[in-house]
Tab-separated table of C-alpha atoms and ligand atoms in Angstrom:
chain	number	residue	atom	x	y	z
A	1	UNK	CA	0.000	0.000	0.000
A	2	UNK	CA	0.961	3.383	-0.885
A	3	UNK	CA	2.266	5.660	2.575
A	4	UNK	CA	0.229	8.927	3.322
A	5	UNK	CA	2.721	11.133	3.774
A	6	UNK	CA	1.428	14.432	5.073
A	7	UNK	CA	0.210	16.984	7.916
A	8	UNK	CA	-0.455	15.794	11.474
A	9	UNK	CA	-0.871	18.934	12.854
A	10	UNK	CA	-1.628	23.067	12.152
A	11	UNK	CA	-0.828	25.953	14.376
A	12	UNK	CA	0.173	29.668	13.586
A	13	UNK	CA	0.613	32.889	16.055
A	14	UNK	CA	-0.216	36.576	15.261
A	15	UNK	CA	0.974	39.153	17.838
A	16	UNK	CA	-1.362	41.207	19.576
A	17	UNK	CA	-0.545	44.961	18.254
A	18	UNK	CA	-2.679	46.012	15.661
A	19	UNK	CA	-1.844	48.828	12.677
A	20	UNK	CA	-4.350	50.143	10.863
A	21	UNK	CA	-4.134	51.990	7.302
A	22	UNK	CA	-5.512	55.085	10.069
A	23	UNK	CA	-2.644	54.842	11.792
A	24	UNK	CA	-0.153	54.389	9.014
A	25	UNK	CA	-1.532	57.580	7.091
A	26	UNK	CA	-0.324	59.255	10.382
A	27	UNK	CA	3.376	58.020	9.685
A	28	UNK	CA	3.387	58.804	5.976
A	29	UNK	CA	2.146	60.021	3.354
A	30	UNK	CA	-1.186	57.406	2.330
A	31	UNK	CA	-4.597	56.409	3.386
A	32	UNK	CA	-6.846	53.846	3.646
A	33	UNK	CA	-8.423	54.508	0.117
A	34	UNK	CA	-5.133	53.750	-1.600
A	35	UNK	CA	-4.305	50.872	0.462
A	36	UNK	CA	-7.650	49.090	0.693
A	37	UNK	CA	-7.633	49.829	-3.133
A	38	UNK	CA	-4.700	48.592	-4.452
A	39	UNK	CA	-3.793	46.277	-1.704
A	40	UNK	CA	-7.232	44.981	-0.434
A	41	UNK	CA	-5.270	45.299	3.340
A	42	UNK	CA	-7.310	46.978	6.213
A	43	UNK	CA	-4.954	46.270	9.202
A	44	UNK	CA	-1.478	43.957	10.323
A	45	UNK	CA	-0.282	42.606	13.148
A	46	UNK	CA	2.733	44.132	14.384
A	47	UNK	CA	5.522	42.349	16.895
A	48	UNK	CA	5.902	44.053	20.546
A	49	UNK	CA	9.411	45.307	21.349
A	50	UNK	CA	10.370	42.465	23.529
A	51	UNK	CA	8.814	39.859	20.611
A	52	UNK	CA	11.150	38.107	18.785
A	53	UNK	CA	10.828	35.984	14.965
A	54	UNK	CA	12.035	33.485	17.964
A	55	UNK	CA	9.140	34.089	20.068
A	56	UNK	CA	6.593	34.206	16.818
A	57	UNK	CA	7.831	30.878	15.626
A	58	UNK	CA	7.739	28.873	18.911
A	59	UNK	CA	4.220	30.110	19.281
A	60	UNK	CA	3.441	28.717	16.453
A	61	UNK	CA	5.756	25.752	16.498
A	62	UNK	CA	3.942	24.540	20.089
A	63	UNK	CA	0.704	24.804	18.899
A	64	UNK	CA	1.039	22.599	15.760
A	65	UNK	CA	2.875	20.241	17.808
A	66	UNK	CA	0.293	20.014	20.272
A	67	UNK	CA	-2.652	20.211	17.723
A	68	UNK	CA	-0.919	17.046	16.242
A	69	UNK	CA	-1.546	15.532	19.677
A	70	UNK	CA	2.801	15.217	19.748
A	71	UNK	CA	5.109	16.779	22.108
A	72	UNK	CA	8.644	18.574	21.018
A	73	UNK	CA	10.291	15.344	21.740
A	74	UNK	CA	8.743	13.501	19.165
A	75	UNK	CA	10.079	16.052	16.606
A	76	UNK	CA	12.783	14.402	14.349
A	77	UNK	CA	13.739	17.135	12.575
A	78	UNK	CA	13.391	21.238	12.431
A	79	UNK	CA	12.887	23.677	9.423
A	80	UNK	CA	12.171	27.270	9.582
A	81	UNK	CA	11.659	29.411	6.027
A	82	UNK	CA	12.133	32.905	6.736
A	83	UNK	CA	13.621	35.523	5.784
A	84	UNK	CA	13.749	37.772	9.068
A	85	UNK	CA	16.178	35.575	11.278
A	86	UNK	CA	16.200	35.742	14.933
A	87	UNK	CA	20.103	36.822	14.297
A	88	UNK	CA	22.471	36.398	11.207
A	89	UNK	CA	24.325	32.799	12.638
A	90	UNK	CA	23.213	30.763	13.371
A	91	UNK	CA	19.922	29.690	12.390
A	92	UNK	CA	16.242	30.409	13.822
A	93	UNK	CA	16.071	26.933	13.799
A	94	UNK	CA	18.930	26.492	16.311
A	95	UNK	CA	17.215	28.632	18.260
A	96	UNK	CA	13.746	26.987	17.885
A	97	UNK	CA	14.814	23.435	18.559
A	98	UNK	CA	16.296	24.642	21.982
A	99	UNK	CA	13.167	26.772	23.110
A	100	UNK	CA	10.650	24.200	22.399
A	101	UNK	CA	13.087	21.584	23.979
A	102	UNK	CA	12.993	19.277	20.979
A	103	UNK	CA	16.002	16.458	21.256
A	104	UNK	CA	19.427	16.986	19.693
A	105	UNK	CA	17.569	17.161	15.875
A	106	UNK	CA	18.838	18.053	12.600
A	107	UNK	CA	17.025	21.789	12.469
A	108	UNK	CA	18.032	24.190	9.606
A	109	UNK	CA	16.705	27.573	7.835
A	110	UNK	CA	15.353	27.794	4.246
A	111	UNK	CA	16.497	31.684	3.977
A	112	UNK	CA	15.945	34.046	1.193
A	113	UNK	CA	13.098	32.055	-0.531
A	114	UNK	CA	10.926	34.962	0.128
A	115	UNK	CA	7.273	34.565	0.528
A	116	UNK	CA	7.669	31.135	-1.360
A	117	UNK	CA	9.780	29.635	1.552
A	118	UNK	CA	7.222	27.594	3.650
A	119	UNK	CA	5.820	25.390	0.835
A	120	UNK	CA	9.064	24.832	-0.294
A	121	UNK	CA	9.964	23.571	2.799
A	122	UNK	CA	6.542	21.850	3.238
A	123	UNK	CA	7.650	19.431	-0.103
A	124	UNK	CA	11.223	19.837	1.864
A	125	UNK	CA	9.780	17.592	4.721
A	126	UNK	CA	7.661	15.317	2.715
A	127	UNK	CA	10.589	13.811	0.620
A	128	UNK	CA	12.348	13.931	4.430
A	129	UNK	CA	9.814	12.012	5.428
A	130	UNK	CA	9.911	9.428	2.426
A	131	UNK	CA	13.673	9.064	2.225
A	132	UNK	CA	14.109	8.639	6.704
A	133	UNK	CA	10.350	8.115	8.124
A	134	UNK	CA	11.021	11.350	10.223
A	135	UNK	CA	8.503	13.762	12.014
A	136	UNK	CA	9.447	17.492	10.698
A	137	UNK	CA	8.590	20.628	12.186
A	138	UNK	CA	7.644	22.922	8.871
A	139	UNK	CA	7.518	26.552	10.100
A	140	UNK	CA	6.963	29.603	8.485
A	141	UNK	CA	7.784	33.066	10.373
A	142	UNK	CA	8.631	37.111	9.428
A	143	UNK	CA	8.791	39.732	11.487
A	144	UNK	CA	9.022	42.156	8.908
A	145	UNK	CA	8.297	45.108	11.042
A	146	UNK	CA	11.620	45.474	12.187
A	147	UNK	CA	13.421	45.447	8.863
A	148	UNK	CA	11.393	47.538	6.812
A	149	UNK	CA	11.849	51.051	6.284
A	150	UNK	CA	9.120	52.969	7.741
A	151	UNK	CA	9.285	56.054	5.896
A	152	UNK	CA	9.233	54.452	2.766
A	153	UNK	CA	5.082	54.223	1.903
A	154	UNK	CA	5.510	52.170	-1.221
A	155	UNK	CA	7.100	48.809	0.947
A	156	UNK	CA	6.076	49.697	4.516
A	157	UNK	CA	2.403	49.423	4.590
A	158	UNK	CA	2.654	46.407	3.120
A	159	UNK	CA	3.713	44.250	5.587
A	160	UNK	CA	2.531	42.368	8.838
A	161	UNK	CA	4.423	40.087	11.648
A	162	UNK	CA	2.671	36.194	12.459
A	163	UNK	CA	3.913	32.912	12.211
A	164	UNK	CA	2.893	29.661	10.771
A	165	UNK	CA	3.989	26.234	11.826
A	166	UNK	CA	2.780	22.410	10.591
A	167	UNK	CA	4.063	19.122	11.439
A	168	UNK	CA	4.828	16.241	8.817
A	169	UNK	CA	4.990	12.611	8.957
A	170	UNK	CA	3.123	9.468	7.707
A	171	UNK	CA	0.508	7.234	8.572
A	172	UNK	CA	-3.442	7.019	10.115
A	173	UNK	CA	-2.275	10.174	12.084
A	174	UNK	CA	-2.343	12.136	8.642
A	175	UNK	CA	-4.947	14.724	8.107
A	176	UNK	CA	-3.879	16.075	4.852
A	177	UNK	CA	-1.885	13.506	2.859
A	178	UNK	CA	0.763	15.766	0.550
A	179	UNK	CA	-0.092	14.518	-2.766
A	180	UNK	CA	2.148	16.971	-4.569
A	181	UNK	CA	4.405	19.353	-4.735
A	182	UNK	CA	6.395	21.332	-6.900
A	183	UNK	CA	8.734	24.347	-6.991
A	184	UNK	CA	10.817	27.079	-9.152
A	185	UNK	CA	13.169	29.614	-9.440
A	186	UNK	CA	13.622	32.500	-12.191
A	187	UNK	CA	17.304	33.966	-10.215
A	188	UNK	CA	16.964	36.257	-13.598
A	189	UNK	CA	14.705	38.568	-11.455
A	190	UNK	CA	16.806	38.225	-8.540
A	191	UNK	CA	17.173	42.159	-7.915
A	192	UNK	CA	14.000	42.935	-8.759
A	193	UNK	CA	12.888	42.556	-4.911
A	194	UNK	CA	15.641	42.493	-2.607
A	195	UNK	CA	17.077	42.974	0.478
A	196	UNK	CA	20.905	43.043	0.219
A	197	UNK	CA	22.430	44.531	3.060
A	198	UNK	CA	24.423	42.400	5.043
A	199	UNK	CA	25.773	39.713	2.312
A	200	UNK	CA	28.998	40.058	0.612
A	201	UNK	CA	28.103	42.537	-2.155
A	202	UNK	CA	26.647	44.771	0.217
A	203	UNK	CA	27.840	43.782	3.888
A	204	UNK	CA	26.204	45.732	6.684
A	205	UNK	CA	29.138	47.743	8.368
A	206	UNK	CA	29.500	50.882	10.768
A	207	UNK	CA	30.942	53.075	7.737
A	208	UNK	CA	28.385	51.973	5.385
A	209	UNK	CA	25.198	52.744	7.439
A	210	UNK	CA	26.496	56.072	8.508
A	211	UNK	CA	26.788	56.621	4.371
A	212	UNK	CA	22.712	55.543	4.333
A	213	UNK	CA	22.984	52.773	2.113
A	214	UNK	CA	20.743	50.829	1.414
A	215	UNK	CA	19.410	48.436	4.215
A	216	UNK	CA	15.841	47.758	3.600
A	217	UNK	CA	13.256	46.173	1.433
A	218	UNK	CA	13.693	47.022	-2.406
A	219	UNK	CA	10.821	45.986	-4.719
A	220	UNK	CA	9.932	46.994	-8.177
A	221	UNK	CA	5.885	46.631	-7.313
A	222	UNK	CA	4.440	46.244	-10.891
A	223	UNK	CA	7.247	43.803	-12.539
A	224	UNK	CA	6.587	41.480	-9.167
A	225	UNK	CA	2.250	41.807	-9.399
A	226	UNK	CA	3.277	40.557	-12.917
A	227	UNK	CA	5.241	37.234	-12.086
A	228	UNK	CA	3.233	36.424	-8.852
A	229	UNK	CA	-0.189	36.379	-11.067
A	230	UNK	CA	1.006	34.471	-14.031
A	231	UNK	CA	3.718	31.928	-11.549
A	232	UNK	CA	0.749	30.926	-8.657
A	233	UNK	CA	-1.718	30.200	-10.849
A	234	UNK	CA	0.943	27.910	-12.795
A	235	UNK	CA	2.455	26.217	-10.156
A	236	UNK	CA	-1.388	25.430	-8.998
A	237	UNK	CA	-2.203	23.661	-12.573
A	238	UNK	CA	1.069	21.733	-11.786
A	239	UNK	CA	0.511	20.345	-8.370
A	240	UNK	CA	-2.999	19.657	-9.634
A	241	UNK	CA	-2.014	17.704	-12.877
A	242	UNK	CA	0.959	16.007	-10.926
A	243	UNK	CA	-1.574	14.889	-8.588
A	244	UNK	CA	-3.801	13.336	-11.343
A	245	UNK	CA	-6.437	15.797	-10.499
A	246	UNK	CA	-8.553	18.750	-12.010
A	247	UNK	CA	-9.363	22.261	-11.083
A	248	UNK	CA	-12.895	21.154	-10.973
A	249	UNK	CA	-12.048	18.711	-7.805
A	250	UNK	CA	-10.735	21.868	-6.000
A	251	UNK	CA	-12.031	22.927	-2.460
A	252	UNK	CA	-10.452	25.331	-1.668
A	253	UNK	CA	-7.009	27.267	-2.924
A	254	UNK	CA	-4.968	29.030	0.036
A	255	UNK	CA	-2.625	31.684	-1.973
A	256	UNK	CA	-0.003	33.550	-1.046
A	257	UNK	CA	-1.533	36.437	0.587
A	258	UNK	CA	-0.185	39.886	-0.954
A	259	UNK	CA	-2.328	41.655	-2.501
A	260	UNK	CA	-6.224	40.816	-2.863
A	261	UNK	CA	-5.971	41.571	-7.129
A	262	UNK	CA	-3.787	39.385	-7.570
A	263	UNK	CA	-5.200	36.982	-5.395
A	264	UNK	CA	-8.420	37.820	-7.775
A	265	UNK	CA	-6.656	37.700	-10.905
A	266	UNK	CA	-5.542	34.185	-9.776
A	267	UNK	CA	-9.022	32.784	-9.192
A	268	UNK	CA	-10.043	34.456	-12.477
A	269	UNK	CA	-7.085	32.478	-14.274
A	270	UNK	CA	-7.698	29.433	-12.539
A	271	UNK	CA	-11.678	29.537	-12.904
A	272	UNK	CA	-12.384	29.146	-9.198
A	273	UNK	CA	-15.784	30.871	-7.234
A	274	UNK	CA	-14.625	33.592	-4.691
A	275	UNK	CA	-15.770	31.230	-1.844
A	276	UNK	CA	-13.139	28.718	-3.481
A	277	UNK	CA	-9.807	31.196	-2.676
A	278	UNK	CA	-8.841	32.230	0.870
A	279	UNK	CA	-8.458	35.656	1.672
A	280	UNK	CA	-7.016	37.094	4.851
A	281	UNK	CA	-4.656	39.482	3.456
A	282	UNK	CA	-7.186	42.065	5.006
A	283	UNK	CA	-6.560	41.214	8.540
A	284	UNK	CA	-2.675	40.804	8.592
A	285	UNK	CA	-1.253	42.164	5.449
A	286	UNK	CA	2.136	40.217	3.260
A	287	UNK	CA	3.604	38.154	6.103
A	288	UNK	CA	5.765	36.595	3.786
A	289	UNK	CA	6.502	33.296	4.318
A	290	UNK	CA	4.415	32.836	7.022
A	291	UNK	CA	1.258	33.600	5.008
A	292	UNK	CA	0.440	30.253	3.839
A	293	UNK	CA	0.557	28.337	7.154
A	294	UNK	CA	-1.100	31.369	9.076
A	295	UNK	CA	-3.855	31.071	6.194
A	296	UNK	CA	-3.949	27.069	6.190
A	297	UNK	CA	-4.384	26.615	10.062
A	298	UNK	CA	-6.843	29.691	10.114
A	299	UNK	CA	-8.842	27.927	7.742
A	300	UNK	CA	-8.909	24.250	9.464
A	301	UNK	CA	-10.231	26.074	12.815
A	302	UNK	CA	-12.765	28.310	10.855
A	303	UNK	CA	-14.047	25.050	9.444
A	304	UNK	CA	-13.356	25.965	6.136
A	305	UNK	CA	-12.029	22.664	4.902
A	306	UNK	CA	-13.783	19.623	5.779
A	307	UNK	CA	-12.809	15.952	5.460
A	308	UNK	CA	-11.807	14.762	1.602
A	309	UNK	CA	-11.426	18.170	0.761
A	310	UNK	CA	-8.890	19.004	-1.605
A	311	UNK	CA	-7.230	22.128	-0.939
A	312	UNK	CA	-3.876	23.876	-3.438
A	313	UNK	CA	-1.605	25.820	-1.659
A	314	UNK	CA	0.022	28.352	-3.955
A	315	UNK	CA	2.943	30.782	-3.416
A	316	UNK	CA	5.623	33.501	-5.068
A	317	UNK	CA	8.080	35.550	-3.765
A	318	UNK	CA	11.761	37.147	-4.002
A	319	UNK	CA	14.079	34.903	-6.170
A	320	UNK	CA	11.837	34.700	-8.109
A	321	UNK	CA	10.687	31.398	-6.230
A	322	UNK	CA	7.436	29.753	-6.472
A	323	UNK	CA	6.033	26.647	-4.713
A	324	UNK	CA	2.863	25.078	-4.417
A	325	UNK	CA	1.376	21.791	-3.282
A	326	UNK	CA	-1.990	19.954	-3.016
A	327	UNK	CA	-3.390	18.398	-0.194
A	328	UNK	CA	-6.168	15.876	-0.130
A	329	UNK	CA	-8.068	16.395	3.417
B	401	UT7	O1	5.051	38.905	-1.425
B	401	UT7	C1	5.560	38.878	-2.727
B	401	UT7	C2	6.022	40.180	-3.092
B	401	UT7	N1	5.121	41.259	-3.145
B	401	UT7	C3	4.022	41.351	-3.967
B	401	UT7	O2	3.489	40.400	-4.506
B	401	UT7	C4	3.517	42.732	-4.244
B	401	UT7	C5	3.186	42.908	-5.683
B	401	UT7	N2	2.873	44.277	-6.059
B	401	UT7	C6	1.803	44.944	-5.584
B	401	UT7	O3	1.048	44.428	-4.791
B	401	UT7	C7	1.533	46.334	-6.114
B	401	UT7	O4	2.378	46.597	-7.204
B	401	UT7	C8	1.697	47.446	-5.029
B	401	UT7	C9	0.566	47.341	-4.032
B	401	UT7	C10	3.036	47.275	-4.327
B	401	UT7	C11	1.647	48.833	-5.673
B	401	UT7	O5	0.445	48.997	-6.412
B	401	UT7	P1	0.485	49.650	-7.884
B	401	UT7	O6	-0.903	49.753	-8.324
B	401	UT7	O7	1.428	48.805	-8.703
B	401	UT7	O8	1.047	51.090	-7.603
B	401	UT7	P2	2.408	51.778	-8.109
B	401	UT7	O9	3.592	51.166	-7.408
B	401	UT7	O10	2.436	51.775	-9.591
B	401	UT7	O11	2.204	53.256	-7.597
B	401	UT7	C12	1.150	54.066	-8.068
B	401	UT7	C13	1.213	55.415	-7.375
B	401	UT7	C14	2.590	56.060	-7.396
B	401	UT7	O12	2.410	57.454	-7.570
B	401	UT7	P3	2.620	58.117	-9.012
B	401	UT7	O13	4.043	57.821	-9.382
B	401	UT7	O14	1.625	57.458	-9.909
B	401	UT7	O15	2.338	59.569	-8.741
B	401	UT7	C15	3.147	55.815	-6.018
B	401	UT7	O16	4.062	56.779	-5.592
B	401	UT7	O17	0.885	55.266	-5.964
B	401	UT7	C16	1.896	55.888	-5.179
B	401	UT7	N3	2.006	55.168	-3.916
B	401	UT7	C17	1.270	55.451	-2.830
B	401	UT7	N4	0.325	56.371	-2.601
B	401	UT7	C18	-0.257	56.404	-1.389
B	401	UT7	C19	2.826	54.123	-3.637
B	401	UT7	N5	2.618	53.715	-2.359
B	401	UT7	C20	1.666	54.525	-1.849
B	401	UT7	C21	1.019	54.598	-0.599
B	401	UT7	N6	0.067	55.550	-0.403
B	401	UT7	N7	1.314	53.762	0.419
């Protein structure tokens, strides 16, 4: 018999501090109109001071372990996609597998995959899973806030803080067996959204910062609308023909959540019903990576996705990477 390989267990976190368009528009120069307009976003979560992407992530991280009725012990094996480390080196994950007290595990970051980093590392853990019959702790975590430049009203209102986390492994324990997966990269666009202070072209030193250089967020807004359209909706036909299926079996589709028109412009391209794409991207903004698991755990408590549903996740972000998956419920 074929092994279900696939989630055991959801969880996600969302700190408590709330920013509205309102209370951007009294920071720079915008206002709700143009947000909600262009962006479909209302309000984001925000990290306190004394949060951490640490502190996000083992929220999250506990909760999907518990959820999967698991403790941290039974953990194999750690990844966290993000591109808003707790520090530089080492790893969130280091980091993680010590706060939740998991064992002595192989942990590791999937860094600068952008928004597309979680379902990456979601078909990541499923092939971990196949090759060594390990449990994997998939999280996805930004906490943007912190990086971002917030005088600069085309990036910064943008943007929320939350974290994501599932667990994978095999067996009658599975709630959403992982039927497919696939990925990409176009590195051709690779400065088109960027952050490149602190690697070797641009390291982050004293001298430099005192110039101003460039430390934040750089994205060409239109070019990346563009790809993100035309890649989900791709990688979503993919997943869905690699998993022998059709668009008409589709529950539900949980996009990356950046912008509502393109999430629109997706359904229109893949000829889903509005009920048919989730949408939270008014409540908490782009929280990059952390968008998809935030979305997909919301959605299993809000009893959006019942049993032998089949639901596409879908995802783009810097690289250009894309990633997507199907899971049958
Ligand atoms: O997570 C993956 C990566 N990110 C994305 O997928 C984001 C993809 N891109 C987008 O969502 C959209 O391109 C944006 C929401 C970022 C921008 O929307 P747009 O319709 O492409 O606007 P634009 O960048 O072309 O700017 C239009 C105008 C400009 O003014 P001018 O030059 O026409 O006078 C901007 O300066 O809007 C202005 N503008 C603003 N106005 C008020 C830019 N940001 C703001 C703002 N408030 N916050």
């Amino acid at each position: 018999m074929a092994r279900r390989i696939g989630i055991l267990g959801f969880g996600s976190y969302v700190p408590k501090r709330v920013m509205t368009n309102a209370d951007w528009s009294e920071l720079v120069d915008t206002d709700d109109e143009w947000i909600l307009s262009r962006t479909g976003i209302r309000e984001r979560h925000f990290a306190a001071d004394d949060e951490s992407t640490l502190d996000l992530a083992a929220h999250a991280a506990n909760r999907a372990i518990a959820d999967a009725g698991l403790t941290p012990a039974d953990i194999d094996e750690i990844i966290v996609a993000s591109d808003t480390p707790e520090v530089y080196t080492p790893d969130t994950a280091a980091h993680l597998q010590h706060r939740i007290g998991a064992g002595e595990v192989t942990a590791y970051d999937l860094g600068g995959s952008g928004c597309a980093g979680f379902v990456l590392a979601l078909d990541i853990a499923r092939t971990r899973v196949h090759m060594a019959s390990k449990r994997v702790l998939v999280v996805g975590v930004e906490l943007i806030s912190r990086l971002m430049d917030w005088t600069d009203r085309t990036t910064c209102v943008l943007f929320g803080d939350a974290a994501g986390a599932v667990v994978v492994g095999e067996g009658e324990a599975v709630r959403a067996e992982i039927l497919s997966a696939s990925a990409g990269t176009d590195g051709s666009a690779a400065d088109i959204l960027t952050l490149e202070t602190g690697g070797t072209r641009r390291p982050f030193t004293l001298a430099e910062a005192r110039k101003g250089g460039q430390h934040d967020i750089v994205m060409n807004g239109r070019e990346v609308y563009r790809h993100a359209v035309r890649r989900m909706s791709e990688a979503a036909e993919k997943v869905l023909e690699l998993a022998g299926r059709l668009k008409a079996d589709v529950s539900l589709v949980i996009p990356h959540q950046a912008n509502l028109r393109i999430l629109e412009t997706v359904r229109e391209k893949l000829g889903l019903r509005p009920e048919q794409v989730y949408v939270n991207v008014d409540r908490y903004g782009n929280t990059g990576s952390a968008t998809v698991p935030l979305a997909l755990a919301e959605a299993c408590e809000e009893g959006r996705i019942a049993q032998g549903d089949l639901v596409v996740l879908t995802a783009f972000g810097a690289g250009f990477h894309w990633s997507a998956a199907a899971l049958q419920f």
